[in-house]
Short mmCIF file of C-alpha atoms in Angstrom, two decimals:
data_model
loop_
_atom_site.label_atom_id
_atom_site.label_comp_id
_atom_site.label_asym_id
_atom_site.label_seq_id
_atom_site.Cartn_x
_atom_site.Cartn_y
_atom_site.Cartn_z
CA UNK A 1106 0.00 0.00 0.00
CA UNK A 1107 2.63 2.24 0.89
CA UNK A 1108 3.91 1.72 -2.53
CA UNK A 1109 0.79 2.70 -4.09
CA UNK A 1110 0.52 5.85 -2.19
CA UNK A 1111 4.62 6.31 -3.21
CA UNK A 1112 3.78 6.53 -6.94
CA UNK A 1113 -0.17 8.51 -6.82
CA UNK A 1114 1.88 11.17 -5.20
CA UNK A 1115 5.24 11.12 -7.82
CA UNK A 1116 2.37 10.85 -10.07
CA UNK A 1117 0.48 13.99 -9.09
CA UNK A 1118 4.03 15.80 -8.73
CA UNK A 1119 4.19 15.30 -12.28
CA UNK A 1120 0.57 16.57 -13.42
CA UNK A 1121 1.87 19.98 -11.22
CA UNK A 1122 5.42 20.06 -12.35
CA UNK A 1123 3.97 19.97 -16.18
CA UNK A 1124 1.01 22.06 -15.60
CA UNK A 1125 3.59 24.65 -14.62
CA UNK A 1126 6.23 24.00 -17.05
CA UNK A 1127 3.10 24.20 -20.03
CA UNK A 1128 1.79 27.21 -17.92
CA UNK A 1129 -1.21 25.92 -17.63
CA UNK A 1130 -3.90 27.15 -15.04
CA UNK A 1131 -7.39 26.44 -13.27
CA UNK A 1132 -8.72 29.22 -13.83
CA UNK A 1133 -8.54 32.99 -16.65
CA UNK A 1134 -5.07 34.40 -15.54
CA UNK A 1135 -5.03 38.32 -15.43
CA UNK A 1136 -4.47 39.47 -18.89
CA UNK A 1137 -7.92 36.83 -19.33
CA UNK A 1138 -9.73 39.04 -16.62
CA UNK A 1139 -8.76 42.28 -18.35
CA UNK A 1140 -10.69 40.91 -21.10
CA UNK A 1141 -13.80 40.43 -19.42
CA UNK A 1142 -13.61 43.54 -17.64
CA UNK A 1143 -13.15 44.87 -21.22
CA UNK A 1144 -16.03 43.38 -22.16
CA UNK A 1145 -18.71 44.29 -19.69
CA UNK A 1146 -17.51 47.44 -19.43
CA UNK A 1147 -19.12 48.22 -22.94
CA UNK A 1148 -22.37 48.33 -21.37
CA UNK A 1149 -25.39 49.68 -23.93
CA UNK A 1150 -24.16 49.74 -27.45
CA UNK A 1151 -24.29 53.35 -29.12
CA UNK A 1152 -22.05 54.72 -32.20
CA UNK A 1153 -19.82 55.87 -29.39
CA UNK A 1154 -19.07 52.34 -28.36
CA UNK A 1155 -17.08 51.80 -31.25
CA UNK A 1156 -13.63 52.63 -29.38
CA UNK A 1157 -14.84 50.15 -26.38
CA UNK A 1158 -15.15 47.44 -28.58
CA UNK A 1159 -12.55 47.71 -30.97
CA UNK A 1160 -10.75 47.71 -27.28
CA UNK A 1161 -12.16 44.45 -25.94
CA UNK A 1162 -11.80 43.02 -29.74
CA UNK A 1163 -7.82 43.93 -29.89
CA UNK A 1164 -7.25 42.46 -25.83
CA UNK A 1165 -9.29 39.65 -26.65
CA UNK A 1166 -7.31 38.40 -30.10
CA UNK A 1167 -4.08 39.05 -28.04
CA UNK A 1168 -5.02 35.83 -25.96
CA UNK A 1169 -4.13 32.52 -26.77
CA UNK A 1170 -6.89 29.70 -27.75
CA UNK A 1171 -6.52 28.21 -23.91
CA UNK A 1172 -6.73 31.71 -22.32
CA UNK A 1173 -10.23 32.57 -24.68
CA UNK A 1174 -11.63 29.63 -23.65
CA UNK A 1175 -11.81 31.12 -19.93
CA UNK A 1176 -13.71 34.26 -21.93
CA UNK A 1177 -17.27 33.49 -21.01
CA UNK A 1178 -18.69 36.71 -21.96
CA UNK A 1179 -17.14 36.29 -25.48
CA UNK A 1180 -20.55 36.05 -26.75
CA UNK A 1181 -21.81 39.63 -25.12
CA UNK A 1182 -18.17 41.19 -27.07
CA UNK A 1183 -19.92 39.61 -30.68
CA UNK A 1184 -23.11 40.45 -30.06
CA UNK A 1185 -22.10 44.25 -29.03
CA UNK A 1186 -20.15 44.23 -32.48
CA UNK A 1187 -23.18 43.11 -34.58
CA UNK A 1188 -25.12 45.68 -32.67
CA UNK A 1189 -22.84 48.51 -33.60
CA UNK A 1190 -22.61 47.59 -36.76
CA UNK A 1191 -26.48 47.86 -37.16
CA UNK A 1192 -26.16 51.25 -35.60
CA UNK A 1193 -23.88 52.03 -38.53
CA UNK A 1194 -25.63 51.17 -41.11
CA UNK A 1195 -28.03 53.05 -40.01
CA UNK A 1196 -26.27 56.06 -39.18
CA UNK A 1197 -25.39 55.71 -43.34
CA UNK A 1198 -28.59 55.48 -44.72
CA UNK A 1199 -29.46 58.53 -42.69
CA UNK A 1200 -26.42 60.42 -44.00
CA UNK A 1201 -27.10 59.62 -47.59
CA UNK A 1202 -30.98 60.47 -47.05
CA UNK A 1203 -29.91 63.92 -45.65
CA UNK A 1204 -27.28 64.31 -48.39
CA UNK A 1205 -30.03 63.28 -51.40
CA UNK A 1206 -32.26 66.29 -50.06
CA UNK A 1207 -29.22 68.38 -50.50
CA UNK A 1208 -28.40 66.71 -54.04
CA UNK A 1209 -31.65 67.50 -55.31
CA UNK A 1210 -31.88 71.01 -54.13
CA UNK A 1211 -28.60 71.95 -56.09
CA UNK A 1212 -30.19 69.98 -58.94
CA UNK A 1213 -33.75 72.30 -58.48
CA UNK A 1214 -31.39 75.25 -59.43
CA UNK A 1215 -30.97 74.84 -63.35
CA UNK A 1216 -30.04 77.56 -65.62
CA UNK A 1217 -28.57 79.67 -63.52
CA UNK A 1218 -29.63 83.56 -64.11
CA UNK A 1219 -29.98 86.05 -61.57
CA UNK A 1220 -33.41 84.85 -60.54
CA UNK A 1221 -31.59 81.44 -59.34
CA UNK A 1222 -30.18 83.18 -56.38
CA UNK A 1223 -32.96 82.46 -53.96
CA UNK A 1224 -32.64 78.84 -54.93
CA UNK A 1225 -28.57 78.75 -55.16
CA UNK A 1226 -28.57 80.79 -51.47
CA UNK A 1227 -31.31 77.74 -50.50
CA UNK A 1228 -29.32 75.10 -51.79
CA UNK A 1229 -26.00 76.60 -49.78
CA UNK A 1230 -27.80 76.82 -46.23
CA UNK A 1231 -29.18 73.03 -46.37
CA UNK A 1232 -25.50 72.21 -47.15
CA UNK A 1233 -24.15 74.40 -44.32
CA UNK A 1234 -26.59 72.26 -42.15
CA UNK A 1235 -25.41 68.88 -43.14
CA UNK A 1236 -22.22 67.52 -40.95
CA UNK A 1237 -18.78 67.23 -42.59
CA UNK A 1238 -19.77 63.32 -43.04
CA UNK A 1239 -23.10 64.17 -45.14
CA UNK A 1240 -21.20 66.88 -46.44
CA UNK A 1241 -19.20 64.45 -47.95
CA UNK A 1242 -22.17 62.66 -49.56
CA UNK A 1243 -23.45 65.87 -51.80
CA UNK A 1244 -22.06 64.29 -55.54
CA UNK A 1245 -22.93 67.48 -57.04
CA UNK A 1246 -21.16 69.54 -54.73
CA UNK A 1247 -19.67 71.22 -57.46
CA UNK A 1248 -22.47 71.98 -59.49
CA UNK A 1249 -23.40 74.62 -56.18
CA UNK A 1250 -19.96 76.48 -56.43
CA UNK A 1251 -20.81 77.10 -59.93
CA UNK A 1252 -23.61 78.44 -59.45
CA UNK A 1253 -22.82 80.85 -56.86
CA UNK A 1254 -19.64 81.95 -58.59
CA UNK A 1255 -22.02 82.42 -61.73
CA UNK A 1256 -24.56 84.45 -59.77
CA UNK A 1257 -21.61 86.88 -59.09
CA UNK A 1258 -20.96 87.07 -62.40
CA UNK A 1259 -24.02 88.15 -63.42
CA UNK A 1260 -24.42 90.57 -60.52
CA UNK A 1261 -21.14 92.12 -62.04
CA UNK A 1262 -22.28 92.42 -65.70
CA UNK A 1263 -24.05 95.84 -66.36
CA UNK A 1264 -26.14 96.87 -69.16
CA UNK A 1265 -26.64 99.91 -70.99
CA UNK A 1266 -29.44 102.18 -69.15
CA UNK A 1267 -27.70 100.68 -65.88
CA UNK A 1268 -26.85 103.45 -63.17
CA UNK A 1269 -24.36 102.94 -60.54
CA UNK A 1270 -24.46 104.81 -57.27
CA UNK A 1271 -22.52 105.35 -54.16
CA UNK A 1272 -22.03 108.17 -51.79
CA UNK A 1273 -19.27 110.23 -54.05
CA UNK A 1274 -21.11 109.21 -57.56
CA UNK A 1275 -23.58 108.74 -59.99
CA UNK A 1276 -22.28 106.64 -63.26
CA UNK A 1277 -24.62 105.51 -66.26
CA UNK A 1278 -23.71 103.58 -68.93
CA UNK A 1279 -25.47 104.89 -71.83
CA UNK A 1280 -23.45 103.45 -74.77
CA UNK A 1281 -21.39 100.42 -75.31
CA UNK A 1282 -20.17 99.28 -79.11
CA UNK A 1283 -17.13 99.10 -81.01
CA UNK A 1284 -17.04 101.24 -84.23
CA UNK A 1285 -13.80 101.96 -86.50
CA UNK A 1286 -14.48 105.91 -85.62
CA UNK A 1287 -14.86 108.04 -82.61
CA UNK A 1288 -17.56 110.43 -83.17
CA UNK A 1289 -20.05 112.49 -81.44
CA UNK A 1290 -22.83 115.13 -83.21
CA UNK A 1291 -21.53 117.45 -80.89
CA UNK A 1292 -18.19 117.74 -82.69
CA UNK A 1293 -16.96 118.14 -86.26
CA UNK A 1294 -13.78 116.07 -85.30
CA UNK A 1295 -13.41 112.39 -85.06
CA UNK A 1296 -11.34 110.06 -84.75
CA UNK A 1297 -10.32 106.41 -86.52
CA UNK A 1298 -7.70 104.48 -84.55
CA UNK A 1299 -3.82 103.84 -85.96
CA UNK A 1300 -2.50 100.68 -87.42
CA UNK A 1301 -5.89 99.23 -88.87
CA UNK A 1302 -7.79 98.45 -85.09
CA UNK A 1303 -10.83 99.80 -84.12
CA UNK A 1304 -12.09 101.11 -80.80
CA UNK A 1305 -14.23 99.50 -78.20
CA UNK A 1306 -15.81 102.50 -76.93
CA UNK A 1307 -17.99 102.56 -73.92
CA UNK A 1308 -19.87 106.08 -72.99
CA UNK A 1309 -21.08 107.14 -69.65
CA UNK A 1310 -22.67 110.16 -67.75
CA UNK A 1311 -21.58 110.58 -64.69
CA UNK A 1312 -21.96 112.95 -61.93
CA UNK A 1313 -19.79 113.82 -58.72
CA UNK A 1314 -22.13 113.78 -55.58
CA UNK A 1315 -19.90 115.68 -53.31
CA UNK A 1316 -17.83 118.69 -53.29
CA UNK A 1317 -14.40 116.67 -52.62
CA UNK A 1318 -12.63 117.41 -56.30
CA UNK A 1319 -13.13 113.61 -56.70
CA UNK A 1320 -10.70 112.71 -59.86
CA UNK A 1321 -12.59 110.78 -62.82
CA UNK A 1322 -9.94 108.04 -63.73
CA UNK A 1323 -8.61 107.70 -60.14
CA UNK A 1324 -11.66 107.30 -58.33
CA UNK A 1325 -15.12 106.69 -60.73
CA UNK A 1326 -13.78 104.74 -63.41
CA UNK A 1327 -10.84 102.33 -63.01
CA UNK A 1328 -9.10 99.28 -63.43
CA UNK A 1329 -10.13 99.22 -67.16
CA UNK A 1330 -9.40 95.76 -68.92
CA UNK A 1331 -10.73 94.38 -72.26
CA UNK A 1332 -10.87 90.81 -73.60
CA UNK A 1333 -10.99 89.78 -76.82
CA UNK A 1334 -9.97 86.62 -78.02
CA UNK A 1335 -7.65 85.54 -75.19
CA UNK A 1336 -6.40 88.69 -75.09
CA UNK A 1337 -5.95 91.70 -72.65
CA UNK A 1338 -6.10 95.53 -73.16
CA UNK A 1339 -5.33 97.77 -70.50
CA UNK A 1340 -4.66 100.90 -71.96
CA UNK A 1341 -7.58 103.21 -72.33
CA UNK A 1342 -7.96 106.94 -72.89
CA UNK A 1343 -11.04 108.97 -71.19
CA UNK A 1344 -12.59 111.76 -73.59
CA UNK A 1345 -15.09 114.71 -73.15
CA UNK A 1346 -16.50 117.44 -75.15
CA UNK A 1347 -16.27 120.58 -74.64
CA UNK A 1348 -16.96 123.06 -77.59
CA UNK A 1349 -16.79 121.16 -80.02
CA UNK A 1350 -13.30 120.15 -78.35
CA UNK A 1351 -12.46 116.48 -77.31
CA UNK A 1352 -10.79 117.23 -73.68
CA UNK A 1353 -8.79 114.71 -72.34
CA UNK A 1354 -9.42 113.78 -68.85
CA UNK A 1355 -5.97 113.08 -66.76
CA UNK A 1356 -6.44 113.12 -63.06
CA UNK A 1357 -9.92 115.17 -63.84
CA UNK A 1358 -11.87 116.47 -60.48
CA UNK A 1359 -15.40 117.52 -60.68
CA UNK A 1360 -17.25 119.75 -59.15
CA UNK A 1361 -20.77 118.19 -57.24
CA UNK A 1362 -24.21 117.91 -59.32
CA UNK A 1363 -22.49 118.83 -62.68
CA UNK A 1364 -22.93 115.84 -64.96
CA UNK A 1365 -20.95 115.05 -68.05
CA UNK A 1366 -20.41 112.72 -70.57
CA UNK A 1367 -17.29 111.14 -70.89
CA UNK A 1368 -16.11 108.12 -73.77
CA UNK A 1369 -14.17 105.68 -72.25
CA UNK A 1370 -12.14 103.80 -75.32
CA UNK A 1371 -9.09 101.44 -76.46
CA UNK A 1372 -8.12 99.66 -79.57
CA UNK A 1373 -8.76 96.20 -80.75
CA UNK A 1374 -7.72 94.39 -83.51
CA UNK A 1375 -10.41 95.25 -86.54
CA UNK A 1376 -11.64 92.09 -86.65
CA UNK A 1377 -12.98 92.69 -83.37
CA UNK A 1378 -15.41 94.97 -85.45
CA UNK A 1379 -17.29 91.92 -87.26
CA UNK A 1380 -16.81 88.69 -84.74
CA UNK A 1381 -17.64 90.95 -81.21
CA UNK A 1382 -17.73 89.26 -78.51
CA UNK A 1383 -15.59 91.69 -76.47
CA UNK A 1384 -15.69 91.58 -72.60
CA UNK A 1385 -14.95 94.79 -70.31
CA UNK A 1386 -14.29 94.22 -66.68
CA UNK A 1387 -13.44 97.52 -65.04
CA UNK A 1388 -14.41 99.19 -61.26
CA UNK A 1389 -17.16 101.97 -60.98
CA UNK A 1390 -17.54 103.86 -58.07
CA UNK A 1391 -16.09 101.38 -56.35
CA UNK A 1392 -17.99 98.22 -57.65
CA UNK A 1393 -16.86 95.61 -59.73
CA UNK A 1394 -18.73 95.36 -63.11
CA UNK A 1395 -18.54 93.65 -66.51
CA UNK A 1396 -19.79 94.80 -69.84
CA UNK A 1397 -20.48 92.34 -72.70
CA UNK A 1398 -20.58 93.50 -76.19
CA UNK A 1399 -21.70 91.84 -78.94
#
């Protein structure tokens, strides 16, 4: 008997010397009870849990296969995953529905013209409203800028009969064509431009509205720049009539609540007189406008 006992116990000394040398264990070891903790410490599952569970999923793939089997609450980690990503998808399909209404106001603009701009200015606050993730859903994004940066356009471009106004002046554009003479029934002189061009001449009355010797090409009319086929001209000459006499205006005050009428001209090429299609961007009164002329 005593021999029995002899070997149960060598035998039992061996099950606990190899349990230890295989580090095995009766029970989750601490890095295995960090992972539980993890676990139930994810609680409800909201979008914000996504951290928490990505947490708990990182600690638990760290174990090895005999430490996850000591995971009982394994089951609560997948569950919580298949939750959030439910909450997810959701979240999405929201996103995309908020983004459509968006996408389909930008689409209700159309032509643009300067009656768009309640509907542009519409289509620019619902955007505004969206977060930087629907944001990111609006496909026609694009199509919006465009149409704002065409509704400044047009609010730039100025016809003839068009009056600009601010607190020193009074400018009206009352003529704008090009013509191979400069000519006026007040005077017996006129005028055909050098080298074969022709003039793109643009006429204006204008008034100074307060007594402050405001200069006519420094302050009314400036930054003068025509475009005609790719091309830029910048150097214009300012004209007005005075007995029969075509004044030059260089630095040119007037007095207040005089008017005048001044040409405002430069040379183009001359076939510039039969194609058209000559664009004048220049600053009145200290607004940014555009002619167009045909």
């Amino acid at each position: 008997m005593k021999s029995i006992r002899t070997f149960i116990c060598f035998a039992l000394s061996v099950i606990v010397c190899s349990a230890a040398l295989l580090g095995c264990s009766v029970g989750p070891d601490e890095q295995t009870r960090d992972v539980i903790s993890l676990i139930d410490e994810i609680g409800d599952v909201t979008l914000n849990s996504d951290e928490a569970i990505g947490d708990a999923l990182s600690a638990y793939d760290g174990l090895s296969d005999s430490q996850k089997e000591f995971v009982e609450n394994y089951d609560v980690l997948v569950d919580a995953q298949e939750t959030l990503d439910g909450l997810v998808e959701e979240q999405k399909k929201a996103n995309q529905a908020r983004a459509n209404e968006v996408v389909a106001l930008i689409d209700a603009i159309g032509k643009v013209s300067l009656k768009s701009e309640g509907a542009v200015t519409k289509a620019r606050k619902a955007y505004e409203a969206l977060t930087s993730a629907q944001q990111m859903l609006v496909s026609n994004k694009p199509a919006l800028i465009d149409a704002e940066n065409k509704i400044e356009e047009l609010k730039k471009q100025m016809s003839v009969g068009e009056t600009v106004k601010s607190s020193q002046w009074e400018i009206t554009l009352t003529a704008a064509y090009i013509s191979d003479t400069l000519q006026s029934s007040e005077s017996s002189t006129y005028w055909e431009p050098a080298d074969g061009g022709t003039f793109v001449i643009l006429e204006f009355d204008l008034m100074a509205l307060t007594s402050d010797n405001v200069s006519i090409d420094d302050d009314a009319i400036t930054n003068l720049v025509a475009e005609y086929k790719g091309n830029t001209y910048s150097s214009w000459e300012m004209d007005y009539l005075s007995g029969q006499l075509w004044m030059p205006i260089w630095h040119t005050g007037m007095d207040a609540n005089i008017p005048l009428h001044i040409y405002v001209y430069t040379t183009l090429p001359h076939d510039a007189l039969d194609n058209g299609d000559v664009t004048v961007s220049m600053t009145l009164a200290d607004q940014e406008k555009t002619i167009a002329i045909d």
